[in-house]
PDB file of C-alpha atoms and ligand atoms in Angstrom:
ATOM      1  CA  UNK A   1     143.231 196.312   4.120  1.00 77.00           C
ATOM      2  CA  UNK A   2     144.413 199.423   2.264  1.00 85.00           C
ATOM      3  CA  UNK A   3     144.292 199.174  -1.588  1.00 91.00           C
ATOM      4  CA  UNK A   4     146.071 201.416  -4.329  1.00 95.00           C
ATOM      5  CA  UNK A   5     144.146 201.882  -7.167  1.00 97.00           C
ATOM      6  CA  UNK A   6     145.851 203.141 -10.360  1.00 98.00           C
ATOM      7  CA  UNK A   7     143.317 203.578 -13.082  1.00 97.00           C
ATOM      8  CA  UNK A   8     142.242 206.943 -15.349  1.00 96.00           C
ATOM      9  CA  UNK A   9     139.206 205.674 -16.537  1.00 96.00           C
ATOM     10  CA  UNK A  10     136.561 207.406 -14.247  1.00 96.00           C
ATOM     11  CA  UNK A  11     133.494 204.736 -14.567  1.00 95.00           C
ATOM     12  CA  UNK A  12     135.831 201.777 -14.214  1.00 95.00           C
ATOM     13  CA  UNK A  13     137.450 203.597 -11.056  1.00 96.00           C
ATOM     14  CA  UNK A  14     134.298 204.207  -9.580  1.00 95.00           C
ATOM     15  CA  UNK A  15     132.957 200.892 -10.002  1.00 95.00           C
ATOM     16  CA  UNK A  16     136.099 198.917  -8.559  1.00 96.00           C
ATOM     17  CA  UNK A  17     136.174 201.592  -5.472  1.00 93.00           C
ATOM     18  CA  UNK A  18     132.790 200.823  -4.670  1.00 93.00           C
ATOM     19  CA  UNK A  19     132.980 197.006  -4.971  1.00 93.00           C
ATOM     20  CA  UNK A  20     136.408 197.041  -3.281  1.00 91.00           C
ATOM     21  CA  UNK A  21     134.785 199.078  -0.281  1.00 87.00           C
ATOM     22  CA  UNK A  22     131.809 196.837  -0.357  1.00 86.00           C
ATOM     23  CA  UNK A  23     134.422 193.745   0.246  1.00 84.00           C
ATOM     24  CA  UNK A  24     135.670 195.701   3.279  1.00 79.00           C
ATOM     25  CA  UNK A  25     138.788 197.470   1.990  1.00 83.00           C
ATOM     26  CA  UNK A  26     139.901 200.884   2.178  1.00 83.00           C
ATOM     27  CA  UNK A  27     140.923 202.137  -1.185  1.00 88.00           C
ATOM     28  CA  UNK A  28     143.136 205.019  -2.438  1.00 92.00           C
ATOM     29  CA  UNK A  29     142.415 205.862  -6.206  1.00 96.00           C
ATOM     30  CA  UNK A  30     144.919 208.060  -8.075  1.00 96.00           C
ATOM     31  CA  UNK A  31     143.898 208.692 -11.653  1.00 96.00           C
ATOM     32  CA  UNK A  32     147.722 209.309 -13.567  1.00 96.00           C
ATOM     33  CA  UNK A  33     150.951 207.875 -13.898  1.00 96.00           C
ATOM     34  CA  UNK A  34     153.065 210.217 -11.698  1.00 95.00           C
ATOM     35  CA  UNK A  35     150.404 210.090  -8.803  1.00 96.00           C
ATOM     36  CA  UNK A  36     150.626 206.180  -9.189  1.00 96.00           C
ATOM     37  CA  UNK A  37     154.403 206.308  -8.875  1.00 94.00           C
ATOM     38  CA  UNK A  38     154.390 208.729  -5.934  1.00 93.00           C
ATOM     39  CA  UNK A  39     151.726 206.480  -4.131  1.00 94.00           C
ATOM     40  CA  UNK A  40     153.305 203.087  -4.735  1.00 93.00           C
ATOM     41  CA  UNK A  41     156.305 204.408  -2.599  1.00 88.00           C
ATOM     42  CA  UNK A  42     154.034 204.379   0.305  1.00 83.00           C
ATOM     43  CA  UNK A  43     154.610 200.663   1.528  1.00 76.00           C
ATOM     44  CA  UNK A  44     151.384 200.534   3.704  1.00 77.00           C
ATOM     45  CA  UNK A  45     149.245 199.111   0.826  1.00 87.00           C
ATOM     46  CA  UNK A  46     148.550 195.527   0.922  1.00 85.00           C
ATOM     47  CA  UNK A  47     148.410 195.595  -2.852  1.00 94.00           C
ATOM     48  CA  UNK A  48     148.085 197.850  -5.927  1.00 97.00           C
ATOM     49  CA  UNK A  49     145.803 197.473  -8.809  1.00 97.00           C
ATOM     50  CA  UNK A  50     147.509 199.317 -11.802  1.00 96.00           C
ATOM     51  CA  UNK A  51     146.052 200.094 -15.214  1.00 94.00           C
ATOM     52  CA  UNK A  52     148.641 200.265 -18.033  1.00 91.00           C
ATOM     53  CA  UNK A  53     147.274 203.044 -20.092  1.00 91.00           C
ATOM     54  CA  UNK A  54     147.550 206.055 -17.981  1.00 94.00           C
ATOM     55  CA  UNK A  55     148.216 209.752 -18.482  1.00 95.00           C
ATOM     56  CA  UNK A  56     151.245 210.966 -17.471  1.00 92.00           C
ATOM     57  CA  UNK A  57     153.663 207.834 -17.117  1.00 93.00           C
ATOM     58  CA  UNK A  58     152.854 204.605 -18.647  1.00 92.00           C
ATOM     59  CA  UNK A  59     151.746 202.031 -16.143  1.00 93.00           C
ATOM     60  CA  UNK A  60     154.834 199.959 -17.086  1.00 92.00           C
ATOM     61  CA  UNK A  61     157.305 202.672 -16.370  1.00 93.00           C
ATOM     62  CA  UNK A  62     155.398 203.240 -13.045  1.00 95.00           C
ATOM     63  CA  UNK A  63     155.761 199.598 -12.147  1.00 93.00           C
ATOM     64  CA  UNK A  64     159.473 199.612 -13.159  1.00 91.00           C
ATOM     65  CA  UNK A  65     160.464 202.664 -11.247  1.00 90.00           C
ATOM     66  CA  UNK A  66     158.481 201.233  -8.296  1.00 90.00           C
ATOM     67  CA  UNK A  67     160.536 197.926  -8.057  1.00 89.00           C
ATOM     68  CA  UNK A  68     163.717 199.828  -8.833  1.00 85.00           C
ATOM     69  CA  UNK A  69     163.106 201.700  -5.885  1.00 84.00           C
ATOM     70  CA  UNK A  70     162.604 198.455  -3.900  1.00 83.00           C
ATOM     71  CA  UNK A  71     158.840 198.687  -3.445  1.00 88.00           C
ATOM     72  CA  UNK A  72     157.533 195.123  -2.510  1.00 87.00           C
ATOM     73  CA  UNK A  73     153.963 195.723  -2.682  1.00 91.00           C
ATOM     74  CA  UNK A  74     152.334 193.046  -4.681  1.00 93.00           C
ATOM     75  CA  UNK A  75     150.990 194.817  -8.189  1.00 95.00           C
ATOM     76  CA  UNK A  76     148.160 193.262 -10.180  1.00 96.00           C
ATOM     77  CA  UNK A  77     147.891 194.680 -13.322  1.00 94.00           C
ATOM     78  CA  UNK A  78     144.385 195.305 -14.818  1.00 93.00           C
ATOM     79  CA  UNK A  79     144.400 196.382 -18.376  1.00 88.00           C
ATOM     80  CA  UNK A  80     142.712 195.955 -21.736  1.00 83.00           C
ATOM     81  CA  UNK A  81     146.101 195.404 -23.632  1.00 71.00           C
ATOM     82  CA  UNK A  82     145.717 191.718 -24.197  1.00 69.00           C
ATOM     83  CA  UNK A  83     148.918 191.208 -26.402  1.00 66.00           C
ATOM     84  CA  UNK A  84     151.110 188.553 -25.274  1.00 64.00           C
ATOM     85  CA  UNK A  85     154.125 190.574 -25.336  1.00 71.00           C
ATOM     86  CA  UNK A  86     152.766 193.508 -22.887  1.00 75.00           C
ATOM     87  CA  UNK A  87     151.591 190.505 -20.417  1.00 74.00           C
ATOM     88  CA  UNK A  88     154.956 188.983 -20.435  1.00 76.00           C
ATOM     89  CA  UNK A  89     156.506 192.580 -20.115  1.00 80.00           C
ATOM     90  CA  UNK A  90     154.621 193.290 -17.273  1.00 78.00           C
ATOM     91  CA  UNK A  91     155.238 190.155 -15.357  1.00 81.00           C
ATOM     92  CA  UNK A  92     159.208 190.610 -16.362  1.00 80.00           C
ATOM     93  CA  UNK A  93     159.010 194.069 -14.849  1.00 81.00           C
ATOM     94  CA  UNK A  94     157.546 192.793 -11.477  1.00 84.00           C
ATOM     95  CA  UNK A  95     153.820 192.503 -11.705  1.00 90.00           C
ATOM     96  CA  UNK A  96     152.524 189.948  -9.612  1.00 90.00           C
ATOM     97  CA  UNK A  97     149.493 188.806 -11.743  1.00 91.00           C
ATOM     98  CA  UNK A  98     147.655 190.067 -14.627  1.00 89.00           C
ATOM     99  CA  UNK A  99     143.953 190.411 -15.430  1.00 91.00           C
ATOM    100  CA  UNK A 100     142.160 191.417 -18.557  1.00 89.00           C
ATOM    101  CA  UNK A 101     139.349 193.758 -18.737  1.00 88.00           C
ATOM    102  CA  UNK A 102     136.542 193.317 -18.692  1.00 89.00           C
ATOM    103  CA  UNK A 103     136.752 191.091 -15.451  1.00 92.00           C
ATOM    104  CA  UNK A 104     134.103 189.921 -13.126  1.00 93.00           C
ATOM    105  CA  UNK A 105     134.673 191.297  -9.544  1.00 93.00           C
ATOM    106  CA  UNK A 106     134.796 187.970  -7.995  1.00 92.00           C
ATOM    107  CA  UNK A 107     137.620 187.014 -10.061  1.00 94.00           C
ATOM    108  CA  UNK A 108     139.449 189.909  -9.093  1.00 96.00           C
ATOM    109  CA  UNK A 109     139.137 189.606  -5.483  1.00 92.00           C
ATOM    110  CA  UNK A 110     140.035 186.046  -5.394  1.00 91.00           C
ATOM    111  CA  UNK A 111     143.155 187.014  -7.288  1.00 93.00           C
ATOM    112  CA  UNK A 112     143.680 189.897  -5.006  1.00 93.00           C
ATOM    113  CA  UNK A 113     143.314 187.684  -1.943  1.00 87.00           C
ATOM    114  CA  UNK A 114     146.042 185.146  -3.297  1.00 86.00           C
ATOM    115  CA  UNK A 115     148.610 187.859  -3.725  1.00 89.00           C
ATOM    116  CA  UNK A 116     148.009 189.391  -0.429  1.00 84.00           C
ATOM    117  CA  UNK A 117     147.988 185.768   1.244  1.00 79.00           C
ATOM    118  CA  UNK A 118     151.301 185.157  -0.617  1.00 81.00           C
ATOM    119  CA  UNK A 119     152.971 188.212   0.422  1.00 76.00           C
ATOM    120  CA  UNK A 120     152.042 187.519   3.968  1.00 68.00           C
ATOM    121  CA  UNK A 121     153.223 183.950   4.044  1.00 63.00           C
ATOM    122  CA  UNK A 122     156.737 185.010   2.516  1.00 57.00           C
ATOM    123  CA  UNK A 123     159.251 184.449   4.741  1.00 49.00           C
ATOM    124  CA  UNK A 124     161.380 187.754   5.189  1.00 56.00           C
ATOM    125  CA  UNK A 125     164.175 187.608   2.797  1.00 70.00           C
ATOM    126  CA  UNK A 126     167.638 188.603   4.112  1.00 79.00           C
ATOM    127  CA  UNK A 127     170.481 189.577   1.748  1.00 84.00           C
ATOM    128  CA  UNK A 128     173.911 188.555   3.630  1.00 89.00           C
ATOM    129  CA  UNK A 129     177.543 188.893   3.204  1.00 93.00           C
ATOM    130  CA  UNK A 130     180.256 187.957   5.642  1.00 92.00           C
ATOM    131  CA  UNK A 131     180.236 191.258   7.178  1.00 92.00           C
ATOM    132  CA  UNK A 132     176.666 192.642   6.673  1.00 95.00           C
ATOM    133  CA  UNK A 133     172.931 191.641   6.354  1.00 93.00           C
ATOM    134  CA  UNK A 134     170.028 193.484   4.721  1.00 91.00           C
ATOM    135  CA  UNK A 135     166.532 192.647   5.694  1.00 86.00           C
ATOM    136  CA  UNK A 136     164.159 193.166   2.800  1.00 77.00           C
ATOM    137  CA  UNK A 137     161.064 193.206   4.949  1.00 73.00           C
ATOM    138  CA  UNK A 138     162.218 195.699   7.595  1.00 79.00           C
ATOM    139  CA  UNK A 139     164.776 197.529   5.667  1.00 83.00           C
ATOM    140  CA  UNK A 140     167.063 196.967   8.366  1.00 91.00           C
ATOM    141  CA  UNK A 141     170.859 196.984   7.805  1.00 95.00           C
ATOM    142  CA  UNK A 142     173.464 195.608   9.975  1.00 95.00           C
ATOM    143  CA  UNK A 143     177.317 195.970   9.271  1.00 95.00           C
ATOM    144  CA  UNK A 144     180.280 195.582  11.840  1.00 87.00           C
ATOM    145  CA  UNK A 145     177.633 195.417  14.580  1.00 85.00           C
ATOM    146  CA  UNK A 146     175.951 198.553  13.588  1.00 88.00           C
ATOM    147  CA  UNK A 147     172.305 198.245  13.094  1.00 92.00           C
ATOM    148  CA  UNK A 148     169.789 200.926  11.423  1.00 93.00           C
ATOM    149  CA  UNK A 149     166.706 201.019   9.718  1.00 90.00           C
ATOM    150  CA  UNK A 150     167.462 202.741   6.286  1.00 90.00           C
ATOM    151  CA  UNK A 151     165.920 205.491   4.051  1.00 86.00           C
ATOM    152  CA  UNK A 152     164.100 204.573   1.052  1.00 79.00           C
ATOM    153  CA  UNK A 153     167.101 205.718  -1.191  1.00 84.00           C
ATOM    154  CA  UNK A 154     169.811 204.217   1.214  1.00 91.00           C
ATOM    155  CA  UNK A 155     167.897 200.987   0.794  1.00 86.00           C
ATOM    156  CA  UNK A 156     167.502 200.966  -2.708  1.00 84.00           C
ATOM    157  CA  UNK A 157     171.459 201.469  -3.225  1.00 92.00           C
ATOM    158  CA  UNK A 158     172.131 198.770  -0.527  1.00 93.00           C
ATOM    159  CA  UNK A 159     169.904 196.569  -1.977  1.00 87.00           C
ATOM    160  CA  UNK A 160     171.204 196.799  -5.452  1.00 87.00           C
ATOM    161  CA  UNK A 161     174.797 196.381  -4.206  1.00 93.00           C
ATOM    162  CA  UNK A 162     173.839 193.545  -1.695  1.00 91.00           C
ATOM    163  CA  UNK A 163     171.831 191.250  -4.388  1.00 83.00           C
ATOM    164  CA  UNK A 164     175.509 190.695  -5.963  1.00 85.00           C
ATOM    165  CA  UNK A 165     178.026 190.973  -3.180  1.00 92.00           C
ATOM    166  CA  UNK A 166     181.702 191.646  -4.997  1.00 94.00           C
ATOM    167  CA  UNK A 167     180.074 192.790  -8.151  1.00 94.00           C
ATOM    168  CA  UNK A 168     181.056 196.526  -8.925  1.00 96.00           C
ATOM    169  CA  UNK A 169     178.078 198.780  -9.910  1.00 94.00           C
ATOM    170  CA  UNK A 170     178.711 201.951 -11.730  1.00 94.00           C
ATOM    171  CA  UNK A 171     177.397 205.291 -10.877  1.00 92.00           C
ATOM    172  CA  UNK A 172     174.908 205.049 -14.132  1.00 88.00           C
ATOM    173  CA  UNK A 173     173.776 201.579 -12.844  1.00 86.00           C
ATOM    174  CA  UNK A 174     173.137 202.703  -9.168  1.00 88.00           C
ATOM    175  CA  UNK A 175     171.293 206.068 -10.325  1.00 85.00           C
ATOM    176  CA  UNK A 176     169.053 203.804 -12.450  1.00 77.00           C
ATOM    177  CA  UNK A 177     168.371 201.770  -9.408  1.00 73.00           C
ATOM    178  CA  UNK A 178     167.483 204.230  -6.954  1.00 75.00           C
ATOM    179  CA  UNK A 179     165.827 207.181  -8.950  1.00 71.00           C
ATOM    180  CA  UNK A 180     162.707 207.340 -10.720  1.00 59.00           C
ATOM    181  CA  UNK A 181     161.964 207.754 -14.279  1.00 53.00           C
ATOM    182  CA  UNK A 182     162.574 211.487 -15.498  1.00 59.00           C
ATOM    183  CA  UNK A 183     163.751 212.276 -11.895  1.00 65.00           C
ATOM    184  CA  UNK A 184     166.246 215.176 -11.569  1.00 74.00           C
ATOM    185  CA  UNK A 185     169.638 213.511 -10.236  1.00 78.00           C
ATOM    186  CA  UNK A 186     172.203 215.760  -8.650  1.00 81.00           C
ATOM    187  CA  UNK A 187     175.466 215.032 -10.079  1.00 81.00           C
ATOM    188  CA  UNK A 188     177.203 213.862  -6.792  1.00 88.00           C
ATOM    189  CA  UNK A 189     173.733 212.311  -5.466  1.00 89.00           C
ATOM    190  CA  UNK A 190     175.487 208.909  -5.301  1.00 92.00           C
ATOM    191  CA  UNK A 191     178.550 210.026  -3.279  1.00 93.00           C
ATOM    192  CA  UNK A 192     176.331 211.751  -0.678  1.00 93.00           C
ATOM    193  CA  UNK A 193     174.353 208.571  -0.188  1.00 93.00           C
ATOM    194  CA  UNK A 194     177.079 206.582   0.060  1.00 96.00           C
ATOM    195  CA  UNK A 195     179.109 208.890   2.494  1.00 96.00           C
ATOM    196  CA  UNK A 196     175.666 208.704   4.589  1.00 95.00           C
ATOM    197  CA  UNK A 197     175.786 204.851   4.676  1.00 96.00           C
ATOM    198  CA  UNK A 198     179.445 204.765   5.554  1.00 95.00           C
ATOM    199  CA  UNK A 199     178.866 207.315   8.390  1.00 94.00           C
ATOM    200  CA  UNK A 200     176.309 205.148   9.811  1.00 94.00           C
ATOM    201  CA  UNK A 201     177.745 201.630   9.496  1.00 95.00           C
ATOM    202  CA  UNK A 202     181.521 202.235   8.890  1.00 93.00           C
ATOM    203  CA  UNK A 203     183.856 202.899   5.843  1.00 92.00           C
ATOM    204  CA  UNK A 204     183.984 199.261   5.048  1.00 94.00           C
ATOM    205  CA  UNK A 205     180.186 198.874   4.266  1.00 96.00           C
ATOM    206  CA  UNK A 206     180.543 199.980   0.636  1.00 97.00           C
ATOM    207  CA  UNK A 207     183.961 199.896  -1.166  1.00 96.00           C
ATOM    208  CA  UNK A 208     184.923 202.347  -3.694  1.00 96.00           C
ATOM    209  CA  UNK A 209     186.713 200.999  -7.039  1.00 96.00           C
ATOM    210  CA  UNK A 210     188.310 204.344  -8.443  1.00 94.00           C
ATOM    211  CA  UNK A 211     186.937 205.106 -11.785  1.00 93.00           C
ATOM    212  CA  UNK A 212     184.591 202.111 -12.053  1.00 96.00           C
ATOM    213  CA  UNK A 213     182.110 202.215  -9.244  1.00 96.00           C
ATOM    214  CA  UNK A 214     181.191 200.532  -5.922  1.00 97.00           C
ATOM    215  CA  UNK A 215     180.537 197.122  -4.305  1.00 97.00           C
ATOM    216  CA  UNK A 216     179.955 195.524  -1.212  1.00 96.00           C
ATOM    217  CA  UNK A 217     182.573 192.980  -0.174  1.00 94.00           C
ATOM    218  CA  UNK A 218     181.399 189.569  -0.349  1.00 92.00           C
TER     219      UNK A 218
HETATM  220 CA1   CA B 301     143.510 203.394 -18.903  1.00 60.36          CA
END
């Protein structure tokens, strides 16, 4: 089982890596927020352990960007911040659990097992409309008899639209969903992405409402 550890404290990181390896896991350890954000987009991790106080990008922002990109990896926040607000904010942003430092390894391992089991047992979620279906497990999209696996950004865009069929999303709302914090966005990037999706799945896959934005029909 591959584990992503995002932690800037060297003694804590060393201790965690040793303990996780001793428990039979393979661990990739990154030490700042930006590297954490990049690594989280790799969907090969069974779980990620995320510290909040990180150099570069704060752990909360790392988590928020990952969920906006459709990253479904379970995230367990490990932090010394014990304020109730930050705990609630972390869970609101898509963390699966929260463990306060200092913690005992057996408790961390037990909580990790729960999250990994929960993920494995979770039925694949399909978002459907009358003409399209998006599989959130495989990132496969079907429209009008055309089926293909989406790129990460195509998936993030279609996921945003398929969550609320019939609802118009503006360019700003779409950009917010598919690009990371601080990422440069070309002015026509959304159009380019939508053009690519229409080419694969037909023009009716995403409809444009001039001056307002885009939607998938119900
Ligand atoms: Ca830290």
